[in-house]
Tab-separated table of C-alpha atoms in Angstrom:
chain	number	residue	atom	x	y	z
A	1	MET	CA	-4.656	-26.997	-17.792
A	2	SER	CA	-2.603	-23.808	-18.265
A	3	LEU	CA	0.132	-23.494	-15.611
A	4	TYR	CA	2.031	-20.318	-14.840
A	5	ARG	CA	4.381	-19.072	-12.135
A	6	ASP	CA	4.809	-15.659	-10.524
A	7	GLU	CA	5.892	-14.037	-7.291
A	8	GLY	CA	3.715	-11.632	-5.362
A	9	VAL	CA	2.548	-10.168	-2.063
A	10	VAL	CA	-0.622	-11.495	-0.431
A	11	LEU	CA	-2.986	-8.536	0.011
A	12	ARG	CA	-5.984	-10.235	1.624
A	13	THR	CA	-7.818	-13.524	2.013
A	14	GLN	CA	-11.418	-14.613	2.413
A	15	LYS	CA	-13.038	-17.901	3.343
A	16	LEU	CA	-14.507	-20.132	0.653
A	17	GLY	CA	-16.552	-23.149	1.657
A	18	GLU	CA	-15.397	-25.230	4.605
A	19	ALA	CA	-11.671	-25.516	3.921
A	20	ASP	CA	-10.694	-23.270	1.014
A	21	ARG	CA	-9.688	-19.649	0.806
A	22	ILE	CA	-9.683	-16.998	-1.918
A	23	VAL	CA	-6.307	-15.249	-1.907
A	24	THR	CA	-5.748	-11.838	-3.501
A	25	VAL	CA	-2.137	-11.312	-4.579
A	26	LEU	CA	-0.336	-8.396	-6.224
A	27	ALA	CA	2.065	-10.255	-8.507
A	28	LYS	CA	5.238	-9.011	-10.145
A	29	ARG	CA	4.389	-9.865	-13.751
A	30	THR	CA	0.702	-10.726	-13.773
A	31	GLY	CA	-0.681	-7.889	-11.658
A	32	LYS	CA	-3.538	-8.494	-9.257
A	33	ILE	CA	-4.672	-12.120	-9.033
A	34	ARG	CA	-7.604	-13.651	-7.172
A	35	ALA	CA	-7.026	-17.368	-6.801
A	36	VAL	CA	-8.367	-20.310	-4.822
A	37	ALA	CA	-6.124	-22.085	-2.315
A	38	ARG	CA	-7.630	-25.520	-1.756
A	39	GLY	CA	-7.764	-26.959	1.753
A	40	VAL	CA	-5.578	-24.256	3.359
A	41	ARG	CA	-7.877	-23.866	6.360
A	42	ARG	CA	-7.241	-27.444	7.422
A	43	THR	CA	-4.635	-27.958	10.137
A	44	LYS	CA	-2.645	-30.300	7.881
A	45	SER	CA	-2.515	-27.858	4.971
A	46	ARG	CA	0.820	-27.929	3.139
A	47	PHE	CA	1.028	-24.193	2.528
A	48	GLY	CA	-1.730	-22.417	4.470
A	49	ALA	CA	0.693	-20.318	6.527
A	50	ARG	CA	2.483	-19.194	3.360
A	51	LEU	CA	-0.660	-17.535	2.031
A	52	GLU	CA	-1.310	-15.024	4.791
A	53	PRO	CA	-1.382	-11.218	4.215
A	54	PHE	CA	2.052	-9.526	4.121
A	55	THR	CA	3.771	-12.654	2.804
A	56	HIS	CA	5.999	-12.328	-0.269
A	57	VAL	CA	5.518	-15.660	-2.027
A	58	ASP	CA	6.529	-17.569	-5.124
A	59	LEU	CA	3.420	-19.174	-6.616
A	60	GLN	CA	2.502	-21.755	-9.191
A	61	LEU	CA	-1.079	-21.514	-10.427
A	62	HIS	CA	-3.272	-23.005	-13.077
A	63	THR	CA	-5.880	-21.013	-14.946
A	64	GLY	CA	-9.480	-21.705	-13.993
A	65	ARG	CA	-12.767	-20.720	-15.567
A	66	THR	CA	-13.614	-18.097	-12.943
A	67	LEU	CA	-10.736	-18.138	-10.454
A	68	ASP	CA	-7.233	-19.513	-10.888
A	69	VAL	CA	-6.057	-22.223	-8.483
A	70	ILE	CA	-2.849	-22.111	-6.443
A	71	THR	CA	-0.987	-25.411	-6.700
A	72	GLN	CA	2.336	-24.468	-5.053
A	73	ALA	CA	3.462	-21.703	-2.689
A	74	GLU	CA	6.952	-21.001	-1.371
A	75	THR	CA	7.742	-18.161	1.012
A	76	ILE	CA	10.248	-15.579	-0.196
A	77	ARG	CA	9.926	-13.314	2.840
A	78	PRO	CA	7.266	-13.346	5.599
A	79	TYR	CA	6.950	-9.631	6.391
A	80	GLY	CA	4.004	-10.333	8.673
A	81	GLU	CA	6.251	-11.924	11.314
A	82	ALA	CA	8.252	-8.723	11.809
A	83	LEU	CA	5.230	-6.415	11.677
A	84	ALA	CA	2.857	-8.380	13.913
A	85	VAL	CA	4.876	-7.584	17.060
A	86	ASP	CA	4.828	-3.804	16.440
A	87	TYR	CA	1.330	-2.292	16.382
A	88	PRO	CA	2.170	0.996	14.578
A	89	ARG	CA	4.073	-0.894	11.890
A	90	TYR	CA	1.419	-3.578	11.558
A	91	THR	CA	-1.364	-1.025	11.050
A	92	ALA	CA	0.796	0.968	8.627
A	93	GLY	CA	1.466	-2.221	6.682
A	94	SER	CA	-2.253	-3.047	6.650
A	95	ALA	CA	-2.969	0.381	5.141
A	96	MET	CA	-0.324	-0.299	2.476
A	97	LEU	CA	-1.941	-3.607	1.506
A	98	GLU	CA	-5.391	-2.028	1.312
A	99	THR	CA	-4.104	0.869	-0.777
A	100	ALA	CA	-2.280	-1.448	-3.185
A	101	ASP	CA	-5.511	-3.403	-3.605
A	102	ARG	CA	-7.503	-0.226	-4.333
A	103	LEU	CA	-4.970	1.302	-6.737
A	104	THR	CA	-4.711	-1.838	-8.885
A	105	HIS	CA	-8.218	-1.916	-10.292
A	106	GLY	CA	-8.288	-4.644	-12.923
A	107	GLU	CA	-7.223	-8.235	-12.437
A	108	LYS	CA	-4.241	-9.539	-14.402
A	109	GLU	CA	-3.218	-6.077	-15.550
A	110	PRO	CA	0.575	-5.743	-15.078
A	111	ALA	CA	1.463	-3.338	-12.248
A	112	LEU	CA	5.207	-3.839	-11.792
A	113	ARG	CA	5.919	-0.425	-10.264
A	114	GLN	CA	3.107	-0.793	-7.731
A	115	PHE	CA	4.432	-4.245	-6.820
A	116	LEU	CA	7.983	-2.926	-6.332
A	117	LEU	CA	6.727	-0.003	-4.229
A	118	LEU	CA	4.747	-2.352	-1.992
A	119	VAL	CA	7.656	-4.749	-1.471
A	120	GLY	CA	9.982	-1.828	-0.773
A	121	GLY	CA	7.538	-0.273	1.678
A	122	LEU	CA	7.013	-3.508	3.616
A	123	ARG	CA	10.759	-4.142	3.717
A	124	THR	CA	11.442	-0.623	5.012
A	125	LEU	CA	8.739	-0.977	7.660
A	126	SER	CA	10.154	-4.291	8.864
A	127	GLU	CA	13.704	-2.901	9.061
A	128	ARG	CA	12.582	-0.267	11.640
A	129	VAL	CA	14.981	2.388	10.352
A	130	HIS	CA	12.349	5.116	9.855
A	131	GLU	CA	9.232	6.047	11.811
A	132	ALA	CA	6.278	3.933	10.657
A	133	ARG	CA	3.992	6.799	9.669
A	134	LEU	CA	6.747	8.433	7.597
A	135	VAL	CA	7.184	5.180	5.679
A	136	LEU	CA	3.443	4.931	5.148
A	137	ASP	CA	3.124	8.521	3.917
A	138	ALA	CA	6.068	8.007	1.552
A	139	TYR	CA	4.364	4.885	0.197
A	140	PHE	CA	1.058	6.727	-0.269
A	141	LEU	CA	2.679	9.598	-2.160
A	142	ARG	CA	4.774	7.376	-4.426
A	143	SER	CA	1.986	4.919	-5.195
A	144	LEU	CA	-0.286	7.855	-6.075
A	145	ALA	CA	2.441	9.218	-8.345
A	146	VAL	CA	2.734	5.866	-10.137
A	147	ALA	CA	-1.048	5.872	-10.584
A	148	GLY	CA	-0.867	9.362	-12.122
A	149	TYR	CA	-2.075	11.350	-9.112
A	150	ALA	CA	1.150	12.939	-7.835
A	151	PRO	CA	0.353	16.171	-5.939
A	152	ALA	CA	1.847	19.434	-7.160
A	153	LEU	CA	4.249	20.555	-4.414
A	154	GLU	CA	6.552	23.158	-5.987
A	155	ALA	CA	4.289	25.361	-8.136
A	156	CYS	CA	0.575	26.145	-8.265
A	157	ALA	CA	-1.355	23.121	-9.494
A	158	LYS	CA	-3.600	25.374	-11.618
A	159	CYS	CA	-1.466	28.171	-13.068
A	160	GLN	CA	2.105	27.015	-12.289
A	161	ALA	CA	2.877	30.231	-10.379
A	162	PRO	CA	5.871	29.761	-8.045
A	163	ALA	CA	4.292	31.567	-5.061
A	164	VAL	CA	2.044	29.091	-3.221
A	165	ARG	CA	-0.320	29.879	-0.368
A	166	ALA	CA	-2.318	26.746	0.375
A	167	PHE	CA	-2.895	23.049	-0.312
A	168	ALA	CA	-6.102	22.193	-2.148
A	169	ILE	CA	-6.957	18.525	-2.588
A	170	VAL	CA	-9.510	19.186	-5.339
A	171	ALA	CA	-6.967	21.284	-7.285
A	172	GLY	CA	-4.273	18.609	-7.105
A	173	GLY	CA	-1.797	20.082	-4.621
A	174	VAL	CA	-0.387	23.467	-3.684
A	175	VAL	CA	-2.087	26.582	-5.086
A	176	CYS	CA	-1.300	30.284	-5.268
A	177	GLY	CA	-3.462	32.985	-3.680
A	178	ALA	CA	-5.316	33.729	-6.921
A	179	CYS	CA	-6.223	30.066	-7.561
A	180	ARG	CA	-6.927	29.059	-3.985
A	181	PRO	CA	-10.424	27.543	-3.635
A	182	ALA	CA	-12.520	27.938	-0.503
A	183	GLY	CA	-11.750	25.443	2.219
A	184	SER	CA	-8.097	24.940	1.269
A	185	ALA	CA	-5.637	23.977	3.997
A	186	VAL	CA	-2.781	26.334	4.832
A	187	PRO	CA	0.035	24.035	5.990
A	188	ALA	CA	3.438	25.169	7.208
A	189	GLY	CA	6.165	25.452	4.611
A	190	GLU	CA	8.049	22.719	6.471
A	191	THR	CA	5.084	20.382	5.980
A	192	ILE	CA	5.160	20.850	2.207
A	193	GLY	CA	8.917	20.345	2.363
A	194	LEU	CA	8.381	17.066	4.206
A	195	MET	CA	5.876	15.878	1.598
A	196	THR	CA	8.400	16.708	-1.117
A	197	ALA	CA	11.140	14.812	0.719
A	198	LEU	CA	8.942	11.726	1.143
A	199	LEU	CA	7.957	11.758	-2.522
A	200	ARG	CA	11.622	11.992	-3.551
A	201	GLY	CA	12.926	9.496	-1.008
A	202	ASP	CA	14.984	12.132	0.846
A	203	TRP	CA	15.101	10.336	4.193
A	204	VAL	CA	17.700	12.660	5.731
A	205	THR	CA	15.214	15.531	5.513
A	206	ALA	CA	12.219	13.382	6.451
A	207	ASP	CA	13.845	11.868	9.546
A	208	ALA	CA	14.885	15.329	10.753
A	209	SER	CA	11.333	16.726	10.540
A	210	GLU	CA	9.426	17.876	13.612
A	211	SER	CA	6.475	15.950	15.027
A	212	ARG	CA	3.949	18.737	14.311
A	213	HIS	CA	4.942	18.820	10.657
A	214	ARG	CA	4.749	15.028	10.419
A	215	SER	CA	1.240	15.101	11.877
A	216	GLU	CA	0.108	17.820	9.470
A	217	CYS	CA	1.699	15.981	6.561
A	218	SER	CA	-0.066	12.741	7.473
A	219	GLY	CA	-3.444	14.441	7.568
A	220	LEU	CA	-2.985	16.027	4.150
A	221	VAL	CA	-1.613	12.874	2.532
A	222	ALA	CA	-4.406	10.685	3.929
A	223	ALA	CA	-7.088	13.123	2.749
A	224	TYR	CA	-5.483	13.438	-0.684
A	225	LEU	CA	-5.224	9.659	-1.077
A	226	GLN	CA	-8.799	8.955	-0.054
A	227	TRP	CA	-10.186	11.729	-2.274
A	228	HIS	CA	-8.518	10.184	-5.314
A	229	LEU	CA	-9.602	6.674	-4.370
A	230	GLU	CA	-13.154	7.968	-3.825
A	231	HIS	CA	-13.296	5.641	-0.831
A	232	GLY	CA	-11.954	5.587	2.693
A	233	ILE	CA	-9.054	3.347	3.710
A	234	ARG	CA	-10.447	1.405	6.670
A	235	SER	CA	-7.013	0.512	8.029
A	236	LEU	CA	-6.150	4.211	8.347
A	237	ARG	CA	-8.510	4.629	11.285
A	238	HIS	CA	-6.228	2.461	13.406
A	239	VAL	CA	-3.057	4.146	12.109
A	240	GLU	CA	-4.406	7.614	12.897
A	241	ARG	CA	-5.535	6.581	16.360
A	242	GLU	CA	-2.058	5.240	17.175
A	243	HIS	CA	-0.383	8.310	15.657
A	244	ALA	CA	-2.562	10.669	17.686
């Protein structure tokens, strides 16, 4: 039996048999792990509540033939408790977990920066300092950047010209008039400025932004994220409904 220990954030769970659960965790050193938690659906389970989505946990596991098995779980911080009482923050957090799951493709491939971004995003959401959708959009942009999909926001994504006229998802960000493909969005300059601030972590600028620019920013960021993932984020439907 090969034992190992790691800390991580629970992304999702699914039922297995009558009492077990498969837990998907984004771990600090190991990357994404899918492991079996034995008996956690029983009322007398020792650590069932510690293996719920949003929970930052310290785990001990042993390597199995198909799935590893969780043998110990200690809570580091239960972000779900703070988010569950605030619908906009809960749905934003759910979209973060789903995005982290989608952006970390292979199991047990180290993804330290994605792990740190997720923990930071959940912590910021739970602290209630910034508007929930701003935190979510900042997380989307930064996690995309870590994955190699950062949008061009200061010069044309195709020719690097400084004069930009539109935002084209298929081109990779802002584009000049000569490179602008059909169907490109033409956002306000303040919207592009907000996206830049969120990507850089400039919260003074982001918090001072107007509602219409936040709404436009959210639409562009969500479309850009889902185009690169080649799949919709189901949790976003609830976030967008609340935001609207």
